[in-house]
């Protein structure tokens, strides 16, 4: 049988899923082989259901984890956490210890597993900690499996942890997410009890499947652009004559080198127990997408951070550079994440799957109405949860959902909700058939509703898809916000239904009355049309929906007392924790814009202006030589004149950037406003000059790889 015989390849592929799946995670066989049966059971309960782990078995788990890690080639372990930097953090410790006789041994105790104390002073803390106030703690999260990261020949055991300040405030992405899941669970359980469907159910969890877009460019070319290296996006760059006008990249055949890269990424993800499922070319040239199967949201968030890291590391091994920034290139589509979200019971029932009729339908509609009410009442903070400097370039351009939050329900659900608003129930229609008119092709099943790609928040049959999350962002924060506002709405709705049932005695009547009222009051947030159109922006304004175009416009929504009180009420964040986060978000925004401004100035001074003046000299020399030879060259003189004009314009714009940078002062909130009003417009003017100069300077003098080089090489 030859090497590429089909059967052999299928066996290899099966082995890839079967043998390698999860080999680098402390789950399944890796746990069972090393723990006593009773410890396995308790550990499983903690992992699967989030039940508190009995501290008496922590030593046994730690020891088993250490043996597994050492057997797998690890010498070190780390508490792996997600500080407010937006990335992950790890400090490695070796398993080395000494026994009573001074002999070296390997050791990893339960207390080392459960708690560690990293220096917290260099992580963003929104000013609650000074540099000398260093103490912070990491605490093991047993609901997310420990895993081994390979880096060259090194292997490190990583233990997912929460990160808190010595003063008790959480300083990470994971903690509020975990707490928000508890809030959803409590309120969703009340809804299930109301409808009498809580039998055997002890918890409700949220599920996430996040579609990740990314760009791949040649590593060497990328390294020649300081903007890509320092900012993750091009700060200048004339349009390539070809972009995605022909729609020929979307779902096109995947280039061979990229497919090899994707297969490598997938293998690493499988090893880490990350269920990669979908891969394809996206709309823009050199843009691709990866989507996993859905998982419990806490695990999905950790896996999402790991996925981004794997995408970047593997790219480097393939001579590629992976860009996750929201807008690496002007003029073509940017990069987002589609955050598919649902709620499921621990018995496996998806609460956003419409039942056929009757009470199960009302239960489903209760969850849908909670989402509708949450989005209408808290659109501003959900919008703010995806605000960052990168996403400002994307939201509102005709490629990504606008900065206005609305929900797409689809015709079918819309019809059912309209009935509900009128005090009636309606069944969902069965799928119809599409006959393609040729007998050889089987009939297709048509869904009751169409899809809408322009909506920021869409119902997709059994889940909601929040499409405004940025490509580089952690999904933990938007999901913590989303869970909290939905928990709040569930609380409000169920409380009202419980009171109503006391008055009228019928679950169905009470539910219809309350849910109908919710739809009547909040239906302005439902929009099924084209969210990219100018008419929608006018309509949204008429409806009074918040239109928060930029980070500086959006983030202040978190400053309101009622918002801080809501996070506090549902145990997700204290007022101080909300403040910390918003301070850090503003500070990060200001730092990002500051880095971009300084990078741009450096590129203008050291790359663009020298190239432009060299070309200026070349033309001037050519004109002088031509005229000395007795030949007039008026059009070349015109070109020189234009070039000098562009160079003067750029020099002025560079001075404007410098003066705008000097104006950026005051609180983080104030700095963001100055950046938005003064600095960003100056950078945009400078960019326009750079791009015009790039379009007229001789290619052999241009010091940067162009858009054509990066996207079509
Ligand atoms: P499309 O691009 O058509 O939306 P994809 O297959 O690219 O579809 O992605 C769909 C995503 O939705 C996947 O990541 C999948 O895991 C996720 N998903 C499916 N069902 C659920 C669910 N119940 N909860 C959360 N995510 C889900
Ligand atoms: Mg997709």
mmCIF file of C-alpha atoms and ligand atoms in Angstrom, residues 206-212 250-251 275 277-280 282 289-295 338-344 350 352-353 451 453 460 462-465 467, ligand 1:
data_model
loop_
_atom_site.group_PDB
_atom_site.id
_atom_site.type_symbol
_atom_site.label_atom_id
_atom_site.label_comp_id
_atom_site.label_asym_id
_atom_site.label_seq_id
_atom_site.Cartn_x
_atom_site.Cartn_y
_atom_site.Cartn_z
ATOM 1 C CA UNK A 206 -22.912 29.293 29.022
ATOM 2 C CA UNK A 207 -21.305 27.835 25.920
ATOM 3 C CA UNK A 208 -19.069 29.605 23.433
ATOM 4 C CA UNK A 209 -17.707 28.881 19.996
ATOM 5 C CA UNK A 210 -15.581 31.698 18.663
ATOM 6 C CA UNK A 211 -14.763 32.126 14.992
ATOM 7 C CA UNK A 212 -11.308 33.703 14.759
ATOM 8 C CA UNK A 250 -13.652 34.153 0.123
ATOM 9 C CA UNK A 251 -13.948 30.365 0.449
ATOM 10 C CA UNK A 275 -11.657 21.192 19.209
ATOM 11 C CA UNK A 277 -13.442 22.384 13.439
ATOM 12 C CA UNK A 278 -13.637 24.843 10.535
ATOM 13 C CA UNK A 279 -10.960 26.434 8.337
ATOM 14 C CA UNK A 280 -11.403 28.644 5.297
ATOM 15 C CA UNK A 282 -11.973 34.843 4.428
ATOM 16 C CA UNK A 289 -10.645 31.890 9.635
ATOM 17 C CA UNK A 290 -10.656 29.125 12.210
ATOM 18 C CA UNK A 291 -13.642 28.044 14.316
ATOM 19 C CA UNK A 292 -13.779 25.412 17.059
ATOM 20 C CA UNK A 293 -16.679 23.346 18.344
ATOM 21 C CA UNK A 294 -18.364 25.077 21.246
ATOM 22 C CA UNK A 295 -17.270 24.506 24.840
ATOM 23 C CA UNK A 338 -17.777 36.012 16.017
ATOM 24 C CA UNK A 339 -18.741 35.136 19.548
ATOM 25 C CA UNK A 340 -21.358 32.362 19.358
ATOM 26 C CA UNK A 341 -23.079 32.159 22.734
ATOM 27 C CA UNK A 342 -25.707 29.934 24.252
ATOM 28 C CA UNK A 343 -26.871 28.535 27.580
ATOM 29 C CA UNK A 344 -27.034 24.858 28.342
ATOM 30 C CA UNK A 350 -29.449 23.884 24.910
ATOM 31 C CA UNK A 352 -31.741 28.512 23.087
ATOM 32 C CA UNK A 353 -33.087 25.648 20.989
ATOM 33 C CA UNK A 451 -29.302 34.820 7.786
ATOM 34 C CA UNK A 453 -24.446 39.045 8.018
ATOM 35 C CA UNK A 460 -28.702 31.643 14.555
ATOM 36 C CA UNK A 462 -29.810 27.688 18.547
ATOM 37 C CA UNK A 463 -27.480 30.466 19.729
ATOM 38 C CA UNK A 464 -26.769 34.178 19.507
ATOM 39 C CA UNK A 465 -23.790 35.383 17.532
ATOM 40 C CA UNK A 467 -20.100 39.798 15.928
HETATM 41 P P1 LIG B 1 -20.798 30.450 10.462
HETATM 42 O O1 LIG B 1 -19.560 31.144 9.956
HETATM 43 O O2 LIG B 1 -21.676 29.993 9.407
HETATM 44 O O3 LIG B 1 -21.476 31.198 11.549
HETATM 45 P P2 LIG B 1 -18.996 28.470 11.619
HETATM 46 O O4 LIG B 1 -19.119 27.002 11.452
HETATM 47 O O5 LIG B 1 -17.822 29.171 11.026
HETATM 48 O O6 LIG B 1 -20.385 29.088 11.132
HETATM 49 O O7 LIG B 1 -19.003 28.819 13.173
HETATM 50 C C1 LIG B 1 -20.076 28.550 13.998
HETATM 51 C C2 LIG B 1 -19.591 28.624 15.427
HETATM 52 O O8 LIG B 1 -20.741 28.511 16.282
HETATM 53 C C3 LIG B 1 -18.655 27.497 15.832
HETATM 54 O O9 LIG B 1 -17.516 28.016 16.489
HETATM 55 C C4 LIG B 1 -19.497 26.665 16.794
HETATM 56 O O10 LIG B 1 -18.735 26.085 17.810
HETATM 57 C C5 LIG B 1 -20.409 27.708 17.387
HETATM 58 N N1 LIG B 1 -21.605 27.123 18.015
HETATM 59 C C6 LIG B 1 -22.456 26.216 17.508
HETATM 60 N N2 LIG B 1 -23.396 25.874 18.425
HETATM 61 C C7 LIG B 1 -23.144 26.598 19.557
HETATM 62 C C8 LIG B 1 -23.730 26.694 20.859
HETATM 63 N N3 LIG B 1 -24.796 26.004 21.188
HETATM 64 N N4 LIG B 1 -23.153 27.529 21.745
HETATM 65 C C9 LIG B 1 -22.078 28.251 21.415
HETATM 66 N N5 LIG B 1 -21.501 28.193 20.216
HETATM 67 C C10 LIG B 1 -22.000 27.389 19.295
#
